[in-house]
PDB file of C-alpha atoms and ligand atoms in Angstrom:
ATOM      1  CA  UNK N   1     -95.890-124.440 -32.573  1.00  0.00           C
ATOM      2  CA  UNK N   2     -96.928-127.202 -30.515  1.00  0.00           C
ATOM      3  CA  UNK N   3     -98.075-126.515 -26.582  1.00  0.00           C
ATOM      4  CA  UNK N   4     -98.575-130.333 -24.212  1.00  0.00           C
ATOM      5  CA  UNK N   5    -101.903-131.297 -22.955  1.00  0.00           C
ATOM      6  CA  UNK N   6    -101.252-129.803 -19.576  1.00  0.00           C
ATOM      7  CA  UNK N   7     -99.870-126.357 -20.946  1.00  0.00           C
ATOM      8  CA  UNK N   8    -103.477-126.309 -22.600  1.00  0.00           C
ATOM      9  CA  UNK N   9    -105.550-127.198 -19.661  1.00  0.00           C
ATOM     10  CA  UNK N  10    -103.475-124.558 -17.898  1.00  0.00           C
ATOM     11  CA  UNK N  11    -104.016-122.009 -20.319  1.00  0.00           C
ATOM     12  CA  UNK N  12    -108.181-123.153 -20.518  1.00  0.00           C
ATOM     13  CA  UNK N  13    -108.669-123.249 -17.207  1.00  0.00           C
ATOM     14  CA  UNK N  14    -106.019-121.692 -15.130  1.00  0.00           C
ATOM     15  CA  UNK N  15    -105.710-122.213 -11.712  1.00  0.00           C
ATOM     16  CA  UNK N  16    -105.366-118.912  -8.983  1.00  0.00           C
ATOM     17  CA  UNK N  17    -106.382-116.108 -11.112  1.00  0.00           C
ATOM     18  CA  UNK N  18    -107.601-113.209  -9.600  1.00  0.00           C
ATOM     19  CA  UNK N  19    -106.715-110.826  -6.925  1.00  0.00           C
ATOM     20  CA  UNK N  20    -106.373-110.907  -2.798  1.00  0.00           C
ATOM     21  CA  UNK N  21    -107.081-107.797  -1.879  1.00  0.00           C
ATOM     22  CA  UNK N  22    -105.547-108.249   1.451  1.00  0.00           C
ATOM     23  CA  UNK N  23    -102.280-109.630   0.284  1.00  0.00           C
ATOM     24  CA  UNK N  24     -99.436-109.607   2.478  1.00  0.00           C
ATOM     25  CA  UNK N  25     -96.713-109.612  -1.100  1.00  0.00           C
ATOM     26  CA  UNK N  26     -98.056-108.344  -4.073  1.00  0.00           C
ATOM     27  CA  UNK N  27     -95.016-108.236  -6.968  1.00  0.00           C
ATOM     28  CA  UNK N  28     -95.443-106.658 -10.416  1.00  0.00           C
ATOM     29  CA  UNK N  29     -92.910-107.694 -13.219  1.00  0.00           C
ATOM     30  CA  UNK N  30     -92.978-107.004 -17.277  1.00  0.00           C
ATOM     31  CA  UNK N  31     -91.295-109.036 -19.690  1.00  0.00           C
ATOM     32  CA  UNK N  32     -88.367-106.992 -21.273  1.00  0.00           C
ATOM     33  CA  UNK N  33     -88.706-109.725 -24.758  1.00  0.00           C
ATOM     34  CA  UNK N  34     -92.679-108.661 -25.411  1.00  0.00           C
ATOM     35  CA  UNK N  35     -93.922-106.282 -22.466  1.00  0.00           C
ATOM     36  CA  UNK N  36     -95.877-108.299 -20.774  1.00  0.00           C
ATOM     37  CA  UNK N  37     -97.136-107.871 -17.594  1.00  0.00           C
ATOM     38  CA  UNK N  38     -97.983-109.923 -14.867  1.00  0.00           C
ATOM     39  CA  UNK N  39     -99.070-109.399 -10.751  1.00  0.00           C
ATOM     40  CA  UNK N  40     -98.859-111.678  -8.474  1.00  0.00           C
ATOM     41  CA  UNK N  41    -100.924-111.663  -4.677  1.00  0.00           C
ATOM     42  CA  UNK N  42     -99.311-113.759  -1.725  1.00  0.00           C
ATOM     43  CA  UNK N  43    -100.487-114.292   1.501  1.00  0.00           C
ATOM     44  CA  UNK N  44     -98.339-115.576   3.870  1.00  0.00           C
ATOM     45  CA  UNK N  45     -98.829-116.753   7.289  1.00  0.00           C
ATOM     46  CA  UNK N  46     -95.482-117.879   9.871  1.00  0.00           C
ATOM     47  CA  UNK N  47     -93.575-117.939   6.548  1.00  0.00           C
ATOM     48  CA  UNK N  48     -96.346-120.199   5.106  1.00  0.00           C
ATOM     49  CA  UNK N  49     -97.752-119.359   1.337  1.00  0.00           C
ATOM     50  CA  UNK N  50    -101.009-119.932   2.277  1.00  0.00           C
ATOM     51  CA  UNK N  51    -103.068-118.632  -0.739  1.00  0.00           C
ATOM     52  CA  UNK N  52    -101.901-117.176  -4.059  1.00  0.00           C
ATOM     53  CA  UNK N  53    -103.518-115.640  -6.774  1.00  0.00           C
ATOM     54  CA  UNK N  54    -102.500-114.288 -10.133  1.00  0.00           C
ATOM     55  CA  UNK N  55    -103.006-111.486 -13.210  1.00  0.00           C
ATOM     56  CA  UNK N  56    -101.691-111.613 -16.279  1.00  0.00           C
ATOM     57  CA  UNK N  57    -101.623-109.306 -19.322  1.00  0.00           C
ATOM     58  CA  UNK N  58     -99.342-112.026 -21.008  1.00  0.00           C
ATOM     59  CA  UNK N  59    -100.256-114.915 -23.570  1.00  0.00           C
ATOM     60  CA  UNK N  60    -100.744-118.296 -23.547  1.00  0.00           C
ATOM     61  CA  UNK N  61     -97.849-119.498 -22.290  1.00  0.00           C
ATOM     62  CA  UNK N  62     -97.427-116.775 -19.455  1.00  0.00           C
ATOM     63  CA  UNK N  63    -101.184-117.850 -18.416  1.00  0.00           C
ATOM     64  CA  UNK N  64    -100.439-121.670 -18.481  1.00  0.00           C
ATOM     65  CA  UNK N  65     -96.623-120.767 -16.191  1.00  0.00           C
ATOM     66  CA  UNK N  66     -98.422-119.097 -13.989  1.00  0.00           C
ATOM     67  CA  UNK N  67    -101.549-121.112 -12.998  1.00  0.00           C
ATOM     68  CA  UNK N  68     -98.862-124.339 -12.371  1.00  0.00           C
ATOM     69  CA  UNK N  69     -96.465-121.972 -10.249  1.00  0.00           C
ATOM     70  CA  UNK N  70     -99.293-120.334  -8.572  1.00  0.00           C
ATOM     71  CA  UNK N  71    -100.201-124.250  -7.517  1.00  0.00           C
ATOM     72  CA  UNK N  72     -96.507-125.513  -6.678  1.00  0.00           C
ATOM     73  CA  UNK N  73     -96.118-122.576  -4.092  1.00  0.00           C
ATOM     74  CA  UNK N  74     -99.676-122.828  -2.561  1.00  0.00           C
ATOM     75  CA  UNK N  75     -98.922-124.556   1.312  1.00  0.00           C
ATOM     76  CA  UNK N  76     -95.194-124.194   0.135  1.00  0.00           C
ATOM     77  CA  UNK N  77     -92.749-122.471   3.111  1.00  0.00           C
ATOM     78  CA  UNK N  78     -91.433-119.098   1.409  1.00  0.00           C
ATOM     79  CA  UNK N  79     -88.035-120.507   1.172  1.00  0.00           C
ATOM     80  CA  UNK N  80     -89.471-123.245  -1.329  1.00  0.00           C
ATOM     81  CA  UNK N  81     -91.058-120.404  -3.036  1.00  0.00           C
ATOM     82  CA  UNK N  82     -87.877-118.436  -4.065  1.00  0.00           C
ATOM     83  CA  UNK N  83     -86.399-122.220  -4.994  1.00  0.00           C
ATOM     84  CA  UNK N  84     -89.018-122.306  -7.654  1.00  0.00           C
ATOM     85  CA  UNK N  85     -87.257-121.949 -11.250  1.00  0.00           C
ATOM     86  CA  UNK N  86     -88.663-121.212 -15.199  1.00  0.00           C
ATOM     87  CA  UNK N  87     -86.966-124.712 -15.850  1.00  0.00           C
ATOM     88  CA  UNK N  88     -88.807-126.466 -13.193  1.00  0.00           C
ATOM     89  CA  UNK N  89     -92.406-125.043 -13.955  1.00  0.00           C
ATOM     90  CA  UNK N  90     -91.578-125.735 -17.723  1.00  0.00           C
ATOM     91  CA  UNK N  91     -90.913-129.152 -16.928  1.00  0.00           C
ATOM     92  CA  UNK N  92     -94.171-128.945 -14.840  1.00  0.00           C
ATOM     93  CA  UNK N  93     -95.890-128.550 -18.077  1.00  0.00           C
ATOM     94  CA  UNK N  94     -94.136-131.213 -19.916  1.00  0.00           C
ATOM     95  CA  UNK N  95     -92.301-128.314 -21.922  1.00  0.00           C
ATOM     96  CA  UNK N  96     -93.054-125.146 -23.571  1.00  0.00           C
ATOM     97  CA  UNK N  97     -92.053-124.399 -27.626  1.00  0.00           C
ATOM     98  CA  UNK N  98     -88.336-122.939 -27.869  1.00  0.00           C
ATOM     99  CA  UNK N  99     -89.782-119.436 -28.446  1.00  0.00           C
ATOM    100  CA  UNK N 100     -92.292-119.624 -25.878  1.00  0.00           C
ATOM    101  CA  UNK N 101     -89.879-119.633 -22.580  1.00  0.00           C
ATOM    102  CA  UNK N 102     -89.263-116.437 -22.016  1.00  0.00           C
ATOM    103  CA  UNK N 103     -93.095-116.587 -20.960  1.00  0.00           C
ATOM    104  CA  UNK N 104     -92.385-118.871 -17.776  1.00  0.00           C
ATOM    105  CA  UNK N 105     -90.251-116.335 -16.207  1.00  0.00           C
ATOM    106  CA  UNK N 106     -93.002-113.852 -15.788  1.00  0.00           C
ATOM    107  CA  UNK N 107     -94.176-116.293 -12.994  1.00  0.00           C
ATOM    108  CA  UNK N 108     -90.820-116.942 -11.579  1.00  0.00           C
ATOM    109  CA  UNK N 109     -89.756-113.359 -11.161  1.00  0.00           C
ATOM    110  CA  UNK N 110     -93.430-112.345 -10.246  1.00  0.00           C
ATOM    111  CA  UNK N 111     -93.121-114.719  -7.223  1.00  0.00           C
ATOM    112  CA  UNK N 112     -89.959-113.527  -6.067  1.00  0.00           C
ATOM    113  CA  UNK N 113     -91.031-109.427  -6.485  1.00  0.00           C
ATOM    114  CA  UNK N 114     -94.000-110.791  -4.438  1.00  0.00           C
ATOM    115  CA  UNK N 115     -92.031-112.248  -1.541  1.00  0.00           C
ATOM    116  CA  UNK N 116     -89.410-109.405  -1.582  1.00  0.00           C
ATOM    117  CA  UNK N 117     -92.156-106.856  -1.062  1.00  0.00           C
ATOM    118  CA  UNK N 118     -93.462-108.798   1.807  1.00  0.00           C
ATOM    119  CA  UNK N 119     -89.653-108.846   3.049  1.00  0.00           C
ATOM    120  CA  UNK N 120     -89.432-105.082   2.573  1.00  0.00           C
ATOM    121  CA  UNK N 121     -92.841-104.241   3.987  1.00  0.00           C
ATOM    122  CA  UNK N 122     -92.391-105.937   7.672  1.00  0.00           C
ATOM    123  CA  UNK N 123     -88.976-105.123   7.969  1.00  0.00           C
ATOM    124  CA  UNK N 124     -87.552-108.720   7.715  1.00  0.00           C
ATOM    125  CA  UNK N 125     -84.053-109.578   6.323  1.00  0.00           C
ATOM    126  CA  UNK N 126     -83.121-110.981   3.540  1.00  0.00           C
ATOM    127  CA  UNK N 127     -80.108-112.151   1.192  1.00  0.00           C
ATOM    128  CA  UNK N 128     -80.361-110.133  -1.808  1.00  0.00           C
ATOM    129  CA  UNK N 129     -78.848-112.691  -3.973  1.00  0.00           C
ATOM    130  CA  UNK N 130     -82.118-114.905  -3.350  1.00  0.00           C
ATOM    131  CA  UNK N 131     -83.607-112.126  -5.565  1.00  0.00           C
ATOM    132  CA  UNK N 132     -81.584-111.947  -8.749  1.00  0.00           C
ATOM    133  CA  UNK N 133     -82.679-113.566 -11.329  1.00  0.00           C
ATOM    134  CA  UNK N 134     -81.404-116.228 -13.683  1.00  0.00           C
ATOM    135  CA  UNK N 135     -83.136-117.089 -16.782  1.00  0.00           C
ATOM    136  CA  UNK N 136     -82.757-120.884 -17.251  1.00  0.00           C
ATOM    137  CA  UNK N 137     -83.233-122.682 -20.493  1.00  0.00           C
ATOM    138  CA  UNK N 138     -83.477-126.291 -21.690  1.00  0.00           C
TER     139      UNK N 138
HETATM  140 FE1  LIG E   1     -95.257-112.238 -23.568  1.00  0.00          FE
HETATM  141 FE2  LIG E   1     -95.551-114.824 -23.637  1.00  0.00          FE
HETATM  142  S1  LIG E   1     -95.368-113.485 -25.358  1.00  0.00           S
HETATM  143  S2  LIG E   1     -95.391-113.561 -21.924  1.00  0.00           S
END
């Protein structure tokens, strides 16, 4: 199996990891293909993403998805945020192995839970299609 140079500088030295403790979205997802888990802080200001921070009891590729999501999101509006695909964060990294890509949606569907919750917990409206979730391959 062969990861890209940016997958590994991801997964070396991953970017947003950590917790906010006064997070205004927090979403928790697993990974029905190996039980992974991963949680996902927002903080969100006038609809602004304006810090994000991530956990992950995942592997290598889950850790590498993640820190690059985590960074496309960060200063992103939250309607960028739920455009933000597997495919597009895989291409991010200049690919992931075939076996490896049900990893990347960890961060996808992390993101969204994350968002929703903030939805949910101030009352705001939302279109619950925005929230189902695709898995997109190569
Ligand atoms: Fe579980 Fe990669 S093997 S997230």
């Amino acid at each position: 199996m062969e990861y890209s140079e940016k997958v590994m500088e991801h997964f070396v030295n991953p970017h947003n990891v950590g917790k906010l403790e006064d997070a205004d979205g927090i979403g928790e997802v697993g990974n029905a293909k190996c039980g992974d888990i991963m949680k996902m802080y927002l903080k969100i200001e006038n609809d602004i993403i304006t810090d994000v921070k991530f956990n992950t009891y995942g592997c290598a590729s889950a850790i590498a998805t993640s820190s690059i999501a985590t960074d496309m999101i960060k200063g992103q509006p939250l309607s960028e945020a739920l455009k933000l695909t597997n495919k597009a964060v895989v291409e991010a990294l200049d690919g992931l192995p075939a076996v490896k890509i049900h990893c990347s949606v960890l961060a996808e569907q992390a993101i969204k839970a994350a968002v929703k919750d903030y939805y949910d917990k101030n009352g705001i409206e939302y279109n619950p299609a925005d929230f189902e979730f695709e898995e997109h391959h190569h």
